PDB file of C-alpha atoms in Angstrom:
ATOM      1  CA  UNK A   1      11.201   5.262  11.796  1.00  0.00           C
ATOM      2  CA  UNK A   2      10.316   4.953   7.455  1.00  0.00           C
ATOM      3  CA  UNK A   3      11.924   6.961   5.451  1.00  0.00           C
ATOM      4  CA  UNK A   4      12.060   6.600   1.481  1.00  0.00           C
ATOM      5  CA  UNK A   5      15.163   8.779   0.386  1.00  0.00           C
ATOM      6  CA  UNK A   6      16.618   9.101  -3.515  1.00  0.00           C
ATOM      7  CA  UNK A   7      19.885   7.627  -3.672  1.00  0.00           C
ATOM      8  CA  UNK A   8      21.743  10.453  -3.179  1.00  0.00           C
ATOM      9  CA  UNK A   9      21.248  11.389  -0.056  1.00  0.00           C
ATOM     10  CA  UNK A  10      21.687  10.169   3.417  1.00  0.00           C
ATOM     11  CA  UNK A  11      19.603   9.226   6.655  1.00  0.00           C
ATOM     12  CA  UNK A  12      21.681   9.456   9.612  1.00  0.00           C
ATOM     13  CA  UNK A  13      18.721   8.122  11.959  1.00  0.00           C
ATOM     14  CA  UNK A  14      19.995   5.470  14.166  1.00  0.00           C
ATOM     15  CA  UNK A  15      16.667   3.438  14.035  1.00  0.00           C
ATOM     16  CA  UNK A  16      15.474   4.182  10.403  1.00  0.00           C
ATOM     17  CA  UNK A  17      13.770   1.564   8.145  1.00  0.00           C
ATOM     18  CA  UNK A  18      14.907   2.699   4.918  1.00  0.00           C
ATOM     19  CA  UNK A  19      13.037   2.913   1.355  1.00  0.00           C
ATOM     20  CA  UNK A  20      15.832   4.114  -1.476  1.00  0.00           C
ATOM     21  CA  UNK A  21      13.504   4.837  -4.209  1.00  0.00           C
ATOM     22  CA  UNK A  22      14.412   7.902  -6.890  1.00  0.00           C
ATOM     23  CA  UNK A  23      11.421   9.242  -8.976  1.00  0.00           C
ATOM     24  CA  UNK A  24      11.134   7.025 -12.150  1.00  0.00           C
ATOM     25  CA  UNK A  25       7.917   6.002 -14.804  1.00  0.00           C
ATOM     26  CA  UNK A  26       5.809   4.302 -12.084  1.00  0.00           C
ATOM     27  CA  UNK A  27       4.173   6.768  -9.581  1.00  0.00           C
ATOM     28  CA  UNK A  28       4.938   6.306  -6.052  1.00  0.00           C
ATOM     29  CA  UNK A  29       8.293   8.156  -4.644  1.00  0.00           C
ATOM     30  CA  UNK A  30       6.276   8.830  -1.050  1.00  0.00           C
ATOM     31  CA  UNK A  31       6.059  13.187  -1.601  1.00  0.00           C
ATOM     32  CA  UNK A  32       2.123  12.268  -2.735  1.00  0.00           C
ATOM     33  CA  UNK A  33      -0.466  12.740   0.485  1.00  0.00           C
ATOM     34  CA  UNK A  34      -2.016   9.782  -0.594  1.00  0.00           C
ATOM     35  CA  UNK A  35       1.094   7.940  -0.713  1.00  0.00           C
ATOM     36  CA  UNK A  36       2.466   9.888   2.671  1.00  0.00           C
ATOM     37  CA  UNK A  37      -0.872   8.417   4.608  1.00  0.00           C
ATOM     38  CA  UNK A  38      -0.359   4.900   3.389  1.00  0.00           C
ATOM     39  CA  UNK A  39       3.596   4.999   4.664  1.00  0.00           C
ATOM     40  CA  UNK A  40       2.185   6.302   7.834  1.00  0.00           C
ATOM     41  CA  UNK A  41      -0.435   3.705   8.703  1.00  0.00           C
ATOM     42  CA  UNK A  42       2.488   0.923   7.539  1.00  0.00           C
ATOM     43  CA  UNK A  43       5.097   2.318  10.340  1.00  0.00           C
ATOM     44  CA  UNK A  44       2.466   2.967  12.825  1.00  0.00           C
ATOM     45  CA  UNK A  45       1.636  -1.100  12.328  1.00  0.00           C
ATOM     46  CA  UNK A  46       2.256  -2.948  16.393  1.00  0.00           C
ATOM     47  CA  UNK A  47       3.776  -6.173  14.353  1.00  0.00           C
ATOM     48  CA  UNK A  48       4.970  -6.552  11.207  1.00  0.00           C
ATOM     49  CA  UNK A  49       2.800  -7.293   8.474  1.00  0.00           C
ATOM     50  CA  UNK A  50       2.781 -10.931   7.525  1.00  0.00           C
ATOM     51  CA  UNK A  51       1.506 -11.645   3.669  1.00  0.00           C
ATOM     52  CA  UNK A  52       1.082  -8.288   2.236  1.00  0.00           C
ATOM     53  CA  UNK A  53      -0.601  -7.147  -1.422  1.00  0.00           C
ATOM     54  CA  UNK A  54       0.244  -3.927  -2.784  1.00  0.00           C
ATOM     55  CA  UNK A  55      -2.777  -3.770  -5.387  1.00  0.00           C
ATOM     56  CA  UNK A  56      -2.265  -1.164  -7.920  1.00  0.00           C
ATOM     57  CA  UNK A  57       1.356  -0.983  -6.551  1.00  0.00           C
ATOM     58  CA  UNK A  58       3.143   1.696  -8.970  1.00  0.00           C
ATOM     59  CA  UNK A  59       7.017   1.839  -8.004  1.00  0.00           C
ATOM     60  CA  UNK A  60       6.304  -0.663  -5.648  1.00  0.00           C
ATOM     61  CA  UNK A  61       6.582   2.155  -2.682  1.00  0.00           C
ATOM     62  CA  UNK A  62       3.962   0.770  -0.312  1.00  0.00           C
ATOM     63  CA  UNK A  63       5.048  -3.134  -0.969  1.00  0.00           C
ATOM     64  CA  UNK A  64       8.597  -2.168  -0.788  1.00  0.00           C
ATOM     65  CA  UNK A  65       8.036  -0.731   2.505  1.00  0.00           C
ATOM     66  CA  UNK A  66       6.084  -3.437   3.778  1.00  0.00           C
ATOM     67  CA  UNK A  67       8.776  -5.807   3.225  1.00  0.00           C
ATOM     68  CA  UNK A  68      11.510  -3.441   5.181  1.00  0.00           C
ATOM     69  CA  UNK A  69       9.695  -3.112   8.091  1.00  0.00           C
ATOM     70  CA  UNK A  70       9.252  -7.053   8.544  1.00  0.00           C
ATOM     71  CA  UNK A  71       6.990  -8.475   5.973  1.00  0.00           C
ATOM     72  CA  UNK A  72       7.650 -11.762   4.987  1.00  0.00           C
ATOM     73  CA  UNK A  73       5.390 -12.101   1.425  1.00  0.00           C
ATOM     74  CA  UNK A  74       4.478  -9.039  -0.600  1.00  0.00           C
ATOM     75  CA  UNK A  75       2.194  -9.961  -3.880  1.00  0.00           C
ATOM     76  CA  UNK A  76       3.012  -6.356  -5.771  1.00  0.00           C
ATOM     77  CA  UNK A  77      -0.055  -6.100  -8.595  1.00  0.00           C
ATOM     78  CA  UNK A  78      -0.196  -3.621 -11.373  1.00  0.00           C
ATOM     79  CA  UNK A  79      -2.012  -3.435 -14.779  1.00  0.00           C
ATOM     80  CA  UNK A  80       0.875  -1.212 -16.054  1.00  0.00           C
ATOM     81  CA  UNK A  81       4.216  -3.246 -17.112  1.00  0.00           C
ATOM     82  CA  UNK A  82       6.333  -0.233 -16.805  1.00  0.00           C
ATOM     83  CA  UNK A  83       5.176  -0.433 -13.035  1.00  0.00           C
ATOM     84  CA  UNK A  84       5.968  -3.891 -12.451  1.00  0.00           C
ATOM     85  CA  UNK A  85       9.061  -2.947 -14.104  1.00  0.00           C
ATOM     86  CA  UNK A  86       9.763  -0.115 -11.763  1.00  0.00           C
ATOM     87  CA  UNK A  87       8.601  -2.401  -8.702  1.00  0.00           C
ATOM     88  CA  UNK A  88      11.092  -5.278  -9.195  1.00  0.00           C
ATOM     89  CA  UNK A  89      13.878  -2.806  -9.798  1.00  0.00           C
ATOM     90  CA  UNK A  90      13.231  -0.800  -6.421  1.00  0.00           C
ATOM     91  CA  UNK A  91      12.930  -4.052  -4.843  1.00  0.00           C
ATOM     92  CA  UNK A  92      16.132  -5.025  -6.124  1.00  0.00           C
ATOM     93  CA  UNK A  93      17.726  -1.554  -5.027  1.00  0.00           C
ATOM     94  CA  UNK A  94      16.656  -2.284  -1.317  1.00  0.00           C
ATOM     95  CA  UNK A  95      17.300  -5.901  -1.071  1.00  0.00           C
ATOM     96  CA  UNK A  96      14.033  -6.833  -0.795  1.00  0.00           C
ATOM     97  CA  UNK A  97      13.371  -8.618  -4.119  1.00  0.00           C
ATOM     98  CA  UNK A  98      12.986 -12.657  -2.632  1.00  0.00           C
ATOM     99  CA  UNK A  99      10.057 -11.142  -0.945  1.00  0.00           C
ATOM    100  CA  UNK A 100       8.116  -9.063  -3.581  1.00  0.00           C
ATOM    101  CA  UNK A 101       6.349 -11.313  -5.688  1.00  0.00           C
ATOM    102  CA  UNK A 102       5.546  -9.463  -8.823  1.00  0.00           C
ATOM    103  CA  UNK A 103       1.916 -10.313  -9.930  1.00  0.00           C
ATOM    104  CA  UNK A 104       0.498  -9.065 -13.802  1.00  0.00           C
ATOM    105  CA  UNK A 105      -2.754 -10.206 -13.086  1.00  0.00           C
ATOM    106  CA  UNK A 106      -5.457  -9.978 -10.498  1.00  0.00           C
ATOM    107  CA  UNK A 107      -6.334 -13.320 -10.939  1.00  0.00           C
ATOM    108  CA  UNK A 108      -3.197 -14.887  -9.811  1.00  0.00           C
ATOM    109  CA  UNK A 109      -3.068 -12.654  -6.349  1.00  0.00           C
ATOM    110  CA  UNK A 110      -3.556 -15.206  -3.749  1.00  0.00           C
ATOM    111  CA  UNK A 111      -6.148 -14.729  -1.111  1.00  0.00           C
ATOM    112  CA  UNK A 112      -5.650 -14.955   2.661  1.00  0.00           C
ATOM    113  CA  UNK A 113      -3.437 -11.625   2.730  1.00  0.00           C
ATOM    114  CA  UNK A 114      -2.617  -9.868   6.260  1.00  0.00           C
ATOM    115  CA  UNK A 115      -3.024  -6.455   4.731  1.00  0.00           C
ATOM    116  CA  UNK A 116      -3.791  -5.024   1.505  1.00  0.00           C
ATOM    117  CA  UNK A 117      -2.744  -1.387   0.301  1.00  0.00           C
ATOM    118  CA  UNK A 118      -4.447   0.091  -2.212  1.00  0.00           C
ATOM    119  CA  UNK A 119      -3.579   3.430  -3.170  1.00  0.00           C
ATOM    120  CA  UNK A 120      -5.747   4.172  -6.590  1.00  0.00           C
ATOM    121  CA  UNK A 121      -8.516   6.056  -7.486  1.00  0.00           C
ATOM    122  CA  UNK A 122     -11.735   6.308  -5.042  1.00  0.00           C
ATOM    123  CA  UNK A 123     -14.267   4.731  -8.305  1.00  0.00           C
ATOM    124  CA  UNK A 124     -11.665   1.995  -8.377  1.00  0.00           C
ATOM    125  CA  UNK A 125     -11.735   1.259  -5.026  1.00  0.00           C
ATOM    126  CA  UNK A 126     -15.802   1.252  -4.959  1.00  0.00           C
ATOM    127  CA  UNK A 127     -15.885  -0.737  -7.722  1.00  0.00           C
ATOM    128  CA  UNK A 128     -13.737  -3.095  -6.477  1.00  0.00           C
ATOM    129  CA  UNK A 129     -14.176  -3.121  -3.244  1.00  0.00           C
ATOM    130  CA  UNK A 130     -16.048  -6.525  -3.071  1.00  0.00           C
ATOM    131  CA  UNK A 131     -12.643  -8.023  -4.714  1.00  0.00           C
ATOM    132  CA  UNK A 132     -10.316  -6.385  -2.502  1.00  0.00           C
ATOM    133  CA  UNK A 133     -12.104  -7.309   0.437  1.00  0.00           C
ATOM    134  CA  UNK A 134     -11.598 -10.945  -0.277  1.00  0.00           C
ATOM    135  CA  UNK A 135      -7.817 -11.505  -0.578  1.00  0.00           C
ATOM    136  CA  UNK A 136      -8.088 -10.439   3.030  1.00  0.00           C
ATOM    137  CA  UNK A 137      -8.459 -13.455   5.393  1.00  0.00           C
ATOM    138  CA  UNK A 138     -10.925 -12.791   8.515  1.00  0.00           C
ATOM    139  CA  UNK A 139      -9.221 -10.217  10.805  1.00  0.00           C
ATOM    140  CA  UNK A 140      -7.172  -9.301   7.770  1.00  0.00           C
ATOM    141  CA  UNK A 141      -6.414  -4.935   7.893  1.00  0.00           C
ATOM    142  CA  UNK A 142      -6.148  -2.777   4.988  1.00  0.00           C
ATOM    143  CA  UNK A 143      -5.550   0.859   3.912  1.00  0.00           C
ATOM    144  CA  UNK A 144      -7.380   2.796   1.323  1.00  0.00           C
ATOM    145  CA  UNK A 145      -5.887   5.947  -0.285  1.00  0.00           C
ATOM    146  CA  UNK A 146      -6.259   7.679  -3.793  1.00  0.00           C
ATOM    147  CA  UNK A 147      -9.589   9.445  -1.905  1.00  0.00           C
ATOM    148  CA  UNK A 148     -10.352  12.845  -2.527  1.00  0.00           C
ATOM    149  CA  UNK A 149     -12.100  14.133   0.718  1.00  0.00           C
ATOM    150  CA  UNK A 150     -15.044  14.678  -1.079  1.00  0.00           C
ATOM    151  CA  UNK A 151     -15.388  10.339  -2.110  1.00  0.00           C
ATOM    152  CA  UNK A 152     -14.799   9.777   1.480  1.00  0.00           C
ATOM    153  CA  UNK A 153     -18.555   8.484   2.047  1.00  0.00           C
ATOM    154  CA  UNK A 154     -18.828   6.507  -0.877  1.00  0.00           C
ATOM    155  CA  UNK A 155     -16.107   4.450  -0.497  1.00  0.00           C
ATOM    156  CA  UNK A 156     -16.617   3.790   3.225  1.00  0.00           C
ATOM    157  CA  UNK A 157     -20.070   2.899   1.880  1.00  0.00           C
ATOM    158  CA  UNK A 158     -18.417   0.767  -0.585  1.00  0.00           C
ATOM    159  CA  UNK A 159     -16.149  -1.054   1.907  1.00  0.00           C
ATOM    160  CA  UNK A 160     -18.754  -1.299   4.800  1.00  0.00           C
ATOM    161  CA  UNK A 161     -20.576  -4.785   3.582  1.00  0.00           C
ATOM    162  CA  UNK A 162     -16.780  -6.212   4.458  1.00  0.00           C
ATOM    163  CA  UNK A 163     -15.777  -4.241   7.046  1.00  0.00           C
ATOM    164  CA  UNK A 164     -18.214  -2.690   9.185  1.00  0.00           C
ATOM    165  CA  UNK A 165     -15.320  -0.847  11.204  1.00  0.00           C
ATOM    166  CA  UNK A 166     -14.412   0.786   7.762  1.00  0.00           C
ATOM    167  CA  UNK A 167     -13.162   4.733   9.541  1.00  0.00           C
ATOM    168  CA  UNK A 168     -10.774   7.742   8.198  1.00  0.00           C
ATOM    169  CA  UNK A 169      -7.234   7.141   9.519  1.00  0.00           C
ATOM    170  CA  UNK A 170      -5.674  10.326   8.087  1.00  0.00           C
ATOM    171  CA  UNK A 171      -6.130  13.741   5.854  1.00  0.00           C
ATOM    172  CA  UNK A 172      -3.675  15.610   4.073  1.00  0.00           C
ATOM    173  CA  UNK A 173      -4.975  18.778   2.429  1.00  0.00           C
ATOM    174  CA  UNK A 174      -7.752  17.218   0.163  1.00  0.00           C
ATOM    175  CA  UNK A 175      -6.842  13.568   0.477  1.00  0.00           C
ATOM    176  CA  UNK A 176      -7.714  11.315   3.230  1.00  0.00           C
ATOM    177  CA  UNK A 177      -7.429   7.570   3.832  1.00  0.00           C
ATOM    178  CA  UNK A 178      -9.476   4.385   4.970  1.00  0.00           C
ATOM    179  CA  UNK A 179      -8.417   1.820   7.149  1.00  0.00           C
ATOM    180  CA  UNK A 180     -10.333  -1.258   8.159  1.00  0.00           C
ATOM    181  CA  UNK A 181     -10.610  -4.567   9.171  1.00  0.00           C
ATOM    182  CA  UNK A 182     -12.265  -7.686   6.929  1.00  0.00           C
ATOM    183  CA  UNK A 183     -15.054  -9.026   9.299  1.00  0.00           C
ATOM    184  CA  UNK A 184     -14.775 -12.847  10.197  1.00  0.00           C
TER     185      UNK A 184
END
């Protein structure tokens, strides 16, 4: 039921959650694998996602997304301004922008989230993986993606101390991603 679409074209699906995005300065249009598995996991959600932080958020893709199919607060991060830019404009674009929070530094994301996507490098993601783990309230899900196939181990590794459930949720060619669930 997601689709992200450029502006010029059309999605004649009855039932579609639409993200208009067209390819800009921030990465993120959805064409990535990485990218592709996070949208995935998002739509194949039972219940809409409550709070939501998009950490390392790009165009604001993932966030954007989040907030179409039923989030009610999305805390978009990035250390790049020209993706923060990016993010509140395609929020903007798909009417989404009372709900995507736009958040310059780490320190101000608020804890307690529902999910967390993070879609960024693997020796990111290991490195941080102690910080990610707690904006996530107990029971809190997230998604992991940026992974080469190879940094698969590590990062599960990385994330396990959190989330002992930590397991691949999907591959595309030499990317794969993590999804898991913050331990009470």
């Amino acid at each position: 039921r997601l689709w992200v679409r450029p502006s010029h074209e059309q999605v004649d699906a009855p039932d579609a959650v639409v993200v208009e995005l067209d390819p800009g300065l921030a990465f993120g249009t959805g064409t990535h694998a990485s990218t592709a598995l996070c949208l995935e996991w998002l739509d194949a959600l039972d219940t809409p996602p409550g709070r939501v932080i998009d950490y390392g958020c790009g165009s604001g893709i993932l966030g954007i997304a989040a907030a179409r199919l039923g989030a009610h607060e999305v805390q978009a991060f990035d250390i790049d301004p020209q993706a923060l830019l990016a993010t509140r404009e395609n929020a903007e674009r798909n009417a989404v922008a009372e709900r995507v929070g736009i958040i310059a530094e780490a320190q101000a994301l608020q804890g307690g989230a529902d999910v967390l996507l993070a879609n960024i490098l693997a020796g990111t993601l290991i490195e941080l993986a102690a910080e990610l783990c707690s904006l996530l309230r107990p029971g809190g899900q997230f998604v992991l993606a940026g992974i080469l196939a190879e940094q698969e181990r590590d990062v599960t590794q990385a994330f396990a101390p959190w989330a002992p459930d930590v397991r691949r949720h999907g591959l595309r060619g030499d990317w794969v991603s993590l999804q898991g669930t913050r331990a009470r």
